[in-house]
Amino acid sequence: MHGASVSLRELGKSYGPVPAVERLAIDIRPGEFLSLLGPSGSGKTTLLMMVAGFERPDTGAIWIGDRNITQVAPNRRDIGMVFQRYALFPHMTVAENVAFPLRMRGFPKTRISQSVAEALSLVQLEGLEKRLPAQLSGGQQQRVAVARALVFEPAVLLMDEPLGALDKKLREQMQIEIKRLQQSLGITVIYVTHDQEEALTMSDRIAVLRDGYLEQVGSPADLYDAPATAFVADFIGKMNFLDGICRKLGADCLEVDLGRSGTIILPQQPVASAPPLQQGQRVRLAVRPERMKLDRHDDRKISGVIEAVIFAGASHTFLIRLAGGEIIHVQTQATHGGSLPQEGDRIGFVIPDDAVHVFPQAEC
Ligand SMILES: Nc1ncnc2c1ncn2[C@@H]1O[C@H](COP(=O)(O)OP(=O)(O)OP(=O)(O)O)[C@@H](O)[C@H]1O
Ligand SMILES: [Mg+2]
């Protein structure tokens, strides 16, 4: 088994007047694990259904390797699929469920039983061949669905929230199993989830969707460290936002007026925004909680009052209310000994210049 490249070229799909996916383009490498991440209704399932061939795109094309498969029937696309609900046939045994795609494709009986045995051993379900789906746990049913999707050795595997029905512990265990399977088979995976942690753990790259549009595609580190939009910044990981107005704008300096909360001066314009910022423009600053540092000297330009301290094992999170009313989260490593700032203390904080992302507010 080996993965193939998948090229989505300006794909678009509307349901009546409702646009579900709009001019979406992504090139996926052979053997890559790509996640589609976005809130409910952002077009993830629609996109996957078009790749699988169960929905017809209104515009654009889908290529697998050097084949344009836009018009090709689902069972001729060399694609396996695990659906949002496992969609096992309830009246068929485990072995019959897994054999189904091969029977559909007219494989000979001996070949079928050999491939079914291999697929079941791949997902560690040997011995359960004769059970019905209702006699399996959620995790086992999910494995059957994976075995059924892999049994005809497709070059590409599509998975639509395959772990959505499982509890957290089993979900984390299955994430590792799926990742291991994908790596050992070298298969290309397109994986839908609305769980950002799941996407960050499993993916080579993540495509963030919003209202049918691609907001950004990049590695987990790209999205975390250099979000292209305020939406991505908010969706991936925890983020503090501060709204303000650009006051002074020099070649090497940006001053942002936060109203009653103070002024932040950044020595250079750390902005990836095009077009460039204008004086007087409304901007949204974004800073990760773990990039902020507490500073007990309260003569800092920006300070606030600690509203709460949350202990979470390895770290503390301080919720600090600024003069303008914004609540900022500051996360620090837990230290032993020494006194921690307490609820009600006034405290300043330091924001390293390279920790600030600036977004023009029109985009927010
Ligand atoms: N068969 C359909 N008929 C009409 N509208 C549809 C249909 N399927 C999806 N839609 C609409 O298209 C948009 C995208 O839906 P889609 O199911 O692709 O979202 P999703 O990202 O998979 O969401 P979820 O996380 O809830 O599964 C939504 O606005 C949805 O209401
Ligand atoms: Mg969906």
Short mmCIF file of C-alpha atoms and ligand atoms in Angstrom, two decimals:
data_model
loop_
_atom_site.label_atom_id
_atom_site.label_comp_id
_atom_site.label_asym_id
_atom_site.label_seq_id
_atom_site.Cartn_x
_atom_site.Cartn_y
_atom_site.Cartn_z
CA MET A 1 0.00 0.00 0.00
CA HIS A 2 1.27 3.49 -0.66
CA GLY A 3 -0.22 6.96 -0.60
CA ALA A 4 -1.09 9.14 -3.56
CA SER A 5 -1.15 12.92 -3.86
CA VAL A 6 -4.57 14.59 -3.76
CA SER A 7 -5.09 17.92 -5.45
CA LEU A 8 -8.24 19.92 -4.73
CA ARG A 9 -8.53 22.62 -7.37
CA GLU A 10 -10.90 25.53 -6.80
CA LEU A 11 -13.63 23.24 -5.49
CA GLY A 12 -17.04 24.76 -4.91
CA LYS A 13 -20.39 23.37 -3.84
CA SER A 14 -23.71 24.98 -2.89
CA TYR A 15 -26.87 23.38 -1.58
CA GLY A 16 -29.47 25.58 -3.26
CA PRO A 17 -28.65 29.12 -2.19
CA VAL A 18 -26.38 27.92 0.67
CA PRO A 19 -22.69 27.88 -0.26
CA ALA A 20 -21.06 24.99 1.64
CA VAL A 21 -17.56 25.03 0.11
CA GLU A 22 -16.12 27.98 -1.82
CA ARG A 23 -13.19 27.96 -4.29
CA LEU A 24 -11.11 25.72 -2.12
CA ALA A 25 -7.62 24.70 -3.24
CA ILE A 26 -5.21 22.42 -1.37
CA ASP A 27 -2.42 20.13 -2.60
CA ILE A 28 -1.91 17.12 -0.37
CA ARG A 29 1.34 15.16 -0.62
CA PRO A 30 1.53 11.37 -0.97
CA GLY A 31 1.52 9.83 2.52
CA GLU A 32 0.55 13.09 4.18
CA PHE A 33 -1.86 13.28 7.15
CA LEU A 34 -3.99 16.36 6.52
CA SER A 35 -6.76 17.42 8.89
CA LEU A 36 -9.73 19.55 7.97
CA LEU A 37 -10.53 21.58 11.06
CA GLY A 38 -13.38 24.01 11.51
CA PRO A 39 -16.56 24.71 13.45
CA SER A 40 -19.86 22.97 12.76
CA GLY A 41 -21.22 23.88 9.33
CA SER A 42 -17.85 25.07 7.94
CA GLY A 43 -17.98 22.57 5.05
CA LYS A 44 -15.74 19.74 6.24
CA THR A 45 -18.10 16.86 5.47
CA THR A 46 -19.17 18.42 2.18
CA LEU A 47 -15.53 18.64 1.10
CA LEU A 48 -14.84 15.04 2.09
CA MET A 49 -17.99 13.81 0.31
CA MET A 50 -16.81 15.50 -2.89
CA VAL A 51 -13.41 13.80 -2.64
CA ALA A 52 -15.15 10.46 -2.00
CA GLY A 53 -17.48 11.01 -4.94
CA PHE A 54 -20.78 11.07 -3.02
CA GLU A 55 -21.32 14.77 -3.72
CA ARG A 56 -20.72 16.36 -7.09
CA PRO A 57 -18.80 19.67 -7.04
CA ASP A 58 -20.39 22.66 -8.83
CA THR A 59 -16.97 24.00 -9.77
CA GLY A 60 -13.36 22.84 -9.79
CA ALA A 61 -11.63 19.49 -10.03
CA ILE A 62 -10.17 16.72 -7.88
CA TRP A 63 -6.99 14.91 -8.88
CA ILE A 64 -5.52 11.79 -7.30
CA GLY A 65 -1.96 11.32 -8.47
CA ASP A 66 -2.08 12.11 -12.18
CA ARG A 67 -5.79 11.17 -12.59
CA ASN A 68 -8.58 13.70 -12.76
CA ILE A 69 -11.27 11.82 -10.82
CA THR A 70 -13.88 14.58 -10.69
CA GLN A 71 -16.31 12.54 -12.78
CA VAL A 72 -15.21 9.07 -11.64
CA ALA A 73 -17.62 6.83 -9.66
CA PRO A 74 -16.85 6.49 -5.90
CA ASN A 75 -15.85 2.81 -6.08
CA ARG A 76 -13.33 3.55 -8.83
CA ARG A 77 -11.47 6.31 -7.02
CA ASP A 78 -9.03 4.18 -4.97
CA ILE A 79 -10.31 5.84 -1.80
CA GLY A 80 -11.37 4.29 1.51
CA MET A 81 -13.79 6.12 3.76
CA VAL A 82 -14.74 6.04 7.43
CA PHE A 83 -17.94 7.99 8.01
CA GLN A 84 -19.01 10.28 10.84
CA ARG A 85 -21.07 7.41 12.25
CA TYR A 86 -19.33 4.14 11.51
CA ALA A 87 -22.19 3.02 9.24
CA LEU A 88 -21.51 -0.67 9.75
CA PHE A 89 -24.17 -2.99 8.34
CA PRO A 90 -25.97 -4.14 11.51
CA HIS A 91 -27.13 -7.50 10.12
CA MET A 92 -23.66 -8.49 8.83
CA THR A 93 -20.88 -9.98 10.94
CA VAL A 94 -17.56 -8.23 11.39
CA ALA A 95 -15.98 -10.37 8.65
CA GLU A 96 -18.89 -9.73 6.26
CA ASN A 97 -18.73 -5.98 6.91
CA VAL A 98 -15.02 -5.91 6.12
CA ALA A 99 -15.48 -8.16 3.06
CA PHE A 100 -18.21 -5.95 1.63
CA PRO A 101 -16.04 -3.56 -0.47
CA LEU A 102 -14.22 -6.57 -1.98
CA ARG A 103 -17.47 -8.38 -2.81
CA MET A 104 -18.74 -5.17 -4.45
CA ARG A 105 -15.60 -5.10 -6.54
CA GLY A 106 -16.02 -8.76 -7.55
CA PHE A 107 -12.90 -10.17 -5.90
CA PRO A 108 -12.59 -14.00 -5.80
CA LYS A 109 -13.59 -15.73 -2.51
CA THR A 110 -10.14 -16.96 -1.50
CA ARG A 111 -8.62 -13.52 -2.04
CA ILE A 112 -11.45 -11.98 0.00
CA SER A 113 -10.94 -14.18 3.06
CA GLN A 114 -7.19 -13.57 3.01
CA SER A 115 -7.58 -9.77 2.70
CA VAL A 116 -10.23 -9.68 5.43
CA ALA A 117 -7.94 -11.60 7.80
CA GLU A 118 -5.09 -9.19 7.05
CA ALA A 119 -7.25 -6.09 7.54
CA LEU A 120 -8.63 -7.40 10.85
CA SER A 121 -5.15 -8.20 12.10
CA LEU A 122 -4.05 -4.67 11.12
CA VAL A 123 -6.64 -3.23 13.54
CA GLN A 124 -6.12 -6.02 16.12
CA LEU A 125 -9.56 -7.57 15.86
CA GLU A 126 -8.61 -11.19 15.20
CA GLY A 127 -11.08 -13.57 16.81
CA LEU A 128 -14.11 -11.28 16.53
CA GLU A 129 -14.94 -12.19 12.89
CA LYS A 130 -18.32 -13.74 13.68
CA ARG A 131 -19.71 -11.04 15.97
CA LEU A 132 -22.39 -8.58 14.91
CA PRO A 133 -21.68 -4.83 15.29
CA ALA A 134 -24.15 -4.59 18.20
CA GLN A 135 -21.98 -7.09 20.09
CA LEU A 136 -18.92 -4.82 19.93
CA SER A 137 -17.75 -1.83 21.98
CA GLY A 138 -17.59 1.62 20.36
CA GLY A 139 -13.84 1.38 19.90
CA GLN A 140 -14.13 -2.08 18.31
CA GLN A 141 -16.84 -0.87 15.93
CA GLN A 142 -14.58 1.98 14.96
CA ARG A 143 -11.77 -0.50 14.21
CA VAL A 144 -14.11 -2.53 12.00
CA ALA A 145 -14.95 0.63 10.06
CA VAL A 146 -11.22 1.33 9.61
CA ALA A 147 -10.56 -2.27 8.50
CA ARG A 148 -13.41 -2.04 5.98
CA ALA A 149 -11.98 1.21 4.59
CA LEU A 150 -8.46 -0.25 4.27
CA VAL A 151 -9.29 -3.76 3.02
CA PHE A 152 -8.97 -2.96 -0.67
CA GLU A 153 -5.65 -1.18 -0.08
CA PRO A 154 -6.67 2.30 -1.19
CA ALA A 155 -4.07 5.01 -1.81
CA VAL A 156 -6.15 7.55 0.11
CA LEU A 157 -8.18 7.21 3.32
CA LEU A 158 -10.89 9.73 4.23
CA MET A 159 -12.11 9.90 7.83
CA ASP A 160 -15.00 12.06 9.01
CA GLU A 161 -14.83 12.57 12.78
CA PRO A 162 -14.14 8.84 13.24
CA LEU A 163 -13.60 9.18 16.99
CA GLY A 164 -16.47 11.56 17.75
CA ALA A 165 -18.56 8.92 19.55
CA LEU A 166 -15.79 7.66 21.83
CA ASP A 167 -14.89 8.84 25.32
CA LYS A 168 -11.75 10.91 25.81
CA LYS A 169 -9.44 8.11 26.94
CA LEU A 170 -10.38 5.72 24.14
CA ARG A 171 -10.25 8.59 21.66
CA GLU A 172 -6.65 9.37 22.61
CA GLN A 173 -5.70 5.70 22.35
CA MET A 174 -7.35 5.41 18.90
CA GLN A 175 -5.63 8.61 17.73
CA ILE A 176 -2.28 6.93 18.36
CA GLU A 177 -3.43 3.71 16.65
CA ILE A 178 -4.69 5.51 13.55
CA LYS A 179 -1.51 7.56 13.31
CA ARG A 180 0.65 4.44 13.66
CA LEU A 181 -1.39 2.62 11.01
CA GLN A 182 -1.17 5.57 8.62
CA GLN A 183 2.59 5.80 9.04
CA SER A 184 3.24 2.09 8.63
CA LEU A 185 1.05 1.89 5.51
CA GLY A 186 2.30 5.19 4.06
CA ILE A 187 -1.27 5.99 3.09
CA THR A 188 -2.53 9.54 2.47
CA VAL A 189 -5.17 10.54 5.03
CA ILE A 190 -7.67 13.39 4.98
CA TYR A 191 -9.13 13.56 8.47
CA VAL A 192 -12.07 15.69 9.54
CA THR A 193 -12.33 16.91 13.09
CA HIS A 194 -13.59 19.91 14.99
CA ASP A 195 -11.29 19.09 17.88
CA GLN A 196 -8.19 21.26 17.57
CA GLU A 197 -6.17 19.16 20.00
CA GLU A 198 -6.84 16.07 17.91
CA ALA A 199 -5.78 17.93 14.75
CA LEU A 200 -2.61 19.24 16.42
CA THR A 201 -1.62 15.78 17.68
CA MET A 202 -2.20 13.80 14.52
CA SER A 203 -1.58 16.02 11.50
CA ASP A 204 1.34 16.81 9.25
CA ARG A 205 -0.72 19.82 8.15
CA ILE A 206 -4.06 21.29 9.17
CA ALA A 207 -6.48 23.14 6.88
CA VAL A 208 -8.71 25.49 8.87
CA LEU A 209 -12.14 26.03 7.29
CA ARG A 210 -14.59 28.80 8.09
CA ASP A 211 -17.95 29.19 6.34
CA GLY A 212 -16.72 27.06 3.42
CA TYR A 213 -13.52 29.06 2.93
CA LEU A 214 -9.96 27.93 3.60
CA GLU A 215 -8.60 30.30 6.25
CA GLN A 216 -5.10 28.82 6.43
CA VAL A 217 -3.28 25.59 5.75
CA GLY A 218 -0.01 24.77 7.49
CA SER A 219 1.82 22.57 9.97
CA PRO A 220 0.54 22.58 13.56
CA ALA A 221 3.51 24.78 14.52
CA ASP A 222 2.78 27.21 11.64
CA LEU A 223 -0.81 27.66 12.74
CA TYR A 224 0.09 27.96 16.40
CA ASP A 225 3.03 30.35 16.03
CA ALA A 226 2.00 32.31 12.94
CA PRO A 227 -1.79 32.34 12.57
CA ALA A 228 -2.76 34.17 9.38
CA THR A 229 -6.05 35.50 10.72
CA ALA A 230 -7.64 36.32 14.07
CA PHE A 231 -10.05 33.42 13.45
CA VAL A 232 -7.19 30.89 13.21
CA ALA A 233 -5.49 32.50 16.22
CA ASP A 234 -8.68 32.02 18.21
CA PHE A 235 -9.45 28.53 16.94
CA ILE A 236 -6.04 26.94 17.55
CA GLY A 237 -4.88 26.92 21.16
CA LYS A 238 -5.64 29.54 23.79
CA MET A 239 -5.21 33.18 22.85
CA ASN A 240 -5.63 36.58 24.50
CA PHE A 241 -7.08 39.34 22.35
CA LEU A 242 -6.78 43.08 22.93
CA ASP A 243 -8.57 45.55 20.67
CA GLY A 244 -7.06 48.96 20.04
CA ILE A 245 -6.27 51.70 17.59
CA CYS A 246 -2.98 52.28 15.74
CA ARG A 247 -1.64 55.60 16.98
CA LYS A 248 1.92 56.00 15.87
CA LEU A 249 3.14 54.03 12.97
CA GLY A 250 6.81 54.31 12.13
CA ALA A 251 9.01 52.08 10.01
CA ASP A 252 10.27 50.44 13.18
CA CYS A 253 7.57 51.17 15.73
CA LEU A 254 3.90 50.58 16.28
CA GLU A 255 1.95 52.16 19.09
CA VAL A 256 -1.43 50.67 19.89
CA ASP A 257 -3.86 52.58 22.09
CA LEU A 258 -5.94 50.19 24.18
CA GLY A 259 -8.14 52.93 25.61
CA ARG A 260 -8.45 52.75 29.40
CA SER A 261 -6.20 49.68 29.53
CA GLY A 262 -3.15 51.64 28.36
CA THR A 263 -0.81 51.68 25.41
CA ILE A 264 1.35 48.96 23.95
CA ILE A 265 4.45 49.98 22.06
CA LEU A 266 6.00 47.44 19.77
CA PRO A 267 9.51 48.28 18.56
CA GLN A 268 8.82 47.02 15.08
CA GLN A 269 5.72 46.26 13.15
CA PRO A 270 5.31 42.52 13.75
CA VAL A 271 2.54 42.33 11.25
CA ALA A 272 2.01 39.81 8.55
CA SER A 273 -0.94 41.78 7.29
CA ALA A 274 -1.38 42.99 3.74
CA PRO A 275 -2.27 45.74 3.01
CA PRO A 276 -0.09 47.47 5.63
CA LEU A 277 -1.71 49.07 8.65
CA GLN A 278 -2.86 52.68 8.59
CA GLN A 279 -2.70 55.23 11.36
CA GLY A 280 -6.07 55.37 13.11
CA GLN A 281 -6.94 51.83 12.04
CA ARG A 282 -8.61 49.47 14.52
CA VAL A 283 -6.45 46.45 15.25
CA ARG A 284 -6.70 43.31 17.31
CA LEU A 285 -3.59 42.17 19.17
CA ALA A 286 -3.24 38.49 20.00
CA VAL A 287 -0.84 36.95 22.55
CA ARG A 288 -0.62 33.38 23.81
CA PRO A 289 -1.09 33.06 27.61
CA GLU A 290 2.23 31.23 27.99
CA ARG A 291 4.15 34.01 26.23
CA MET A 292 3.17 36.65 28.82
CA LYS A 293 5.23 37.14 31.94
CA LEU A 294 4.04 38.51 35.26
CA ASP A 295 5.97 41.42 36.67
CA ARG A 296 5.30 42.47 40.26
CA HIS A 297 6.44 46.03 39.65
CA ASP A 298 3.12 47.65 39.00
CA ASP A 299 4.62 50.64 37.22
CA ARG A 300 4.33 48.78 33.93
CA LYS A 301 2.37 50.51 31.21
CA ILE A 302 -0.15 47.68 31.24
CA SER A 303 -1.32 46.27 34.50
CA GLY A 304 -4.41 44.81 36.05
CA VAL A 305 -5.91 43.11 39.06
CA ILE A 306 -5.79 39.35 39.55
CA GLU A 307 -9.32 38.01 39.52
CA ALA A 308 -8.51 34.33 39.87
CA VAL A 309 -5.60 31.89 39.97
CA ILE A 310 -6.19 28.50 38.40
CA PHE A 311 -3.90 25.64 39.37
CA ALA A 312 -3.49 22.95 36.73
CA GLY A 313 -0.67 20.70 37.90
CA ALA A 314 2.31 21.79 35.85
CA SER A 315 1.14 25.37 35.34
CA HIS A 316 -0.78 28.25 36.91
CA THR A 317 -3.10 30.49 34.97
CA PHE A 318 -3.76 33.99 36.24
CA LEU A 319 -6.92 35.76 35.12
CA ILE A 320 -6.15 39.46 35.17
CA ARG A 321 -8.69 42.22 34.64
CA LEU A 322 -7.31 45.32 32.91
CA ALA A 323 -8.56 48.85 33.55
CA GLY A 324 -10.64 48.70 30.37
CA GLY A 325 -12.39 45.53 31.59
CA GLU A 326 -10.64 42.96 29.36
CA ILE A 327 -9.68 39.70 31.07
CA ILE A 328 -6.22 38.43 30.15
CA HIS A 329 -4.96 34.91 30.82
CA VAL A 330 -1.30 34.58 31.82
CA GLN A 331 0.06 31.06 32.13
CA THR A 332 3.24 30.37 34.09
CA GLN A 333 5.11 27.20 34.95
CA ALA A 334 4.36 26.01 38.46
CA THR A 335 7.30 26.70 40.77
CA HIS A 336 7.94 25.30 44.20
CA GLY A 337 8.57 27.69 47.03
CA GLY A 338 8.21 31.46 46.86
CA SER A 339 4.90 33.20 47.20
CA LEU A 340 2.55 33.42 44.28
CA PRO A 341 0.67 36.59 43.44
CA GLN A 342 -2.80 36.33 44.95
CA GLU A 343 -6.33 37.16 43.98
CA GLY A 344 -6.88 40.90 44.39
CA ASP A 345 -3.18 41.83 43.82
CA ARG A 346 -2.44 44.50 41.28
CA ILE A 347 0.15 43.23 38.85
CA GLY A 348 1.91 44.27 35.67
CA PHE A 349 2.95 42.04 32.86
CA VAL A 350 5.56 41.92 30.17
CA ILE A 351 4.77 40.86 26.64
CA PRO A 352 7.81 39.93 24.54
CA ASP A 353 7.66 41.84 21.27
CA ASP A 354 7.83 38.73 19.13
CA ALA A 355 4.85 37.23 20.98
CA VAL A 356 2.35 39.76 19.64
CA HIS A 357 0.30 39.10 16.51
CA VAL A 358 -1.45 42.11 15.01
CA PHE A 359 -4.58 41.73 12.89
CA PRO A 360 -6.48 44.51 11.16
CA GLN A 361 -9.93 44.56 12.76
CA ALA A 362 -11.92 44.42 9.54
CA GLU A 363 -10.74 40.83 9.29
CA CYS A 364 -11.75 39.85 12.79
N1 LIG B 1 -27.67 17.92 2.13
C1 LIG B 1 -27.64 19.22 2.45
N2 LIG B 1 -28.63 20.05 2.05
C2 LIG B 1 -28.58 21.37 2.36
N3 LIG B 1 -27.59 21.96 3.04
C3 LIG B 1 -26.58 21.18 3.45
C4 LIG B 1 -26.55 19.78 3.20
N4 LIG B 1 -25.42 19.26 3.74
C5 LIG B 1 -24.79 20.31 4.32
N5 LIG B 1 -25.48 21.46 4.15
C6 LIG B 1 -25.05 22.81 4.61
O1 LIG B 1 -23.75 23.06 4.10
C7 LIG B 1 -22.93 23.66 5.08
C8 LIG B 1 -21.70 22.79 5.37
O2 LIG B 1 -22.12 21.59 5.99
P1 LIG B 1 -21.13 20.40 6.36
O3 LIG B 1 -21.96 19.23 6.73
O4 LIG B 1 -20.17 20.23 5.24
O5 LIG B 1 -20.40 21.02 7.63
P2 LIG B 1 -19.38 20.33 8.65
O6 LIG B 1 -18.18 21.24 8.70
O7 LIG B 1 -19.13 18.92 8.29
O8 LIG B 1 -20.16 20.45 10.05
P3 LIG B 1 -20.18 19.42 11.32
O9 LIG B 1 -18.93 19.73 12.13
O10 LIG B 1 -21.40 19.85 12.06
O11 LIG B 1 -20.24 18.02 10.82
C9 LIG B 1 -23.83 23.90 6.28
O12 LIG B 1 -24.31 25.22 6.19
C10 LIG B 1 -24.91 22.88 6.12
O13 LIG B 1 -26.12 23.34 6.70
MG MG B 2 -19.54 17.09 9.27
#
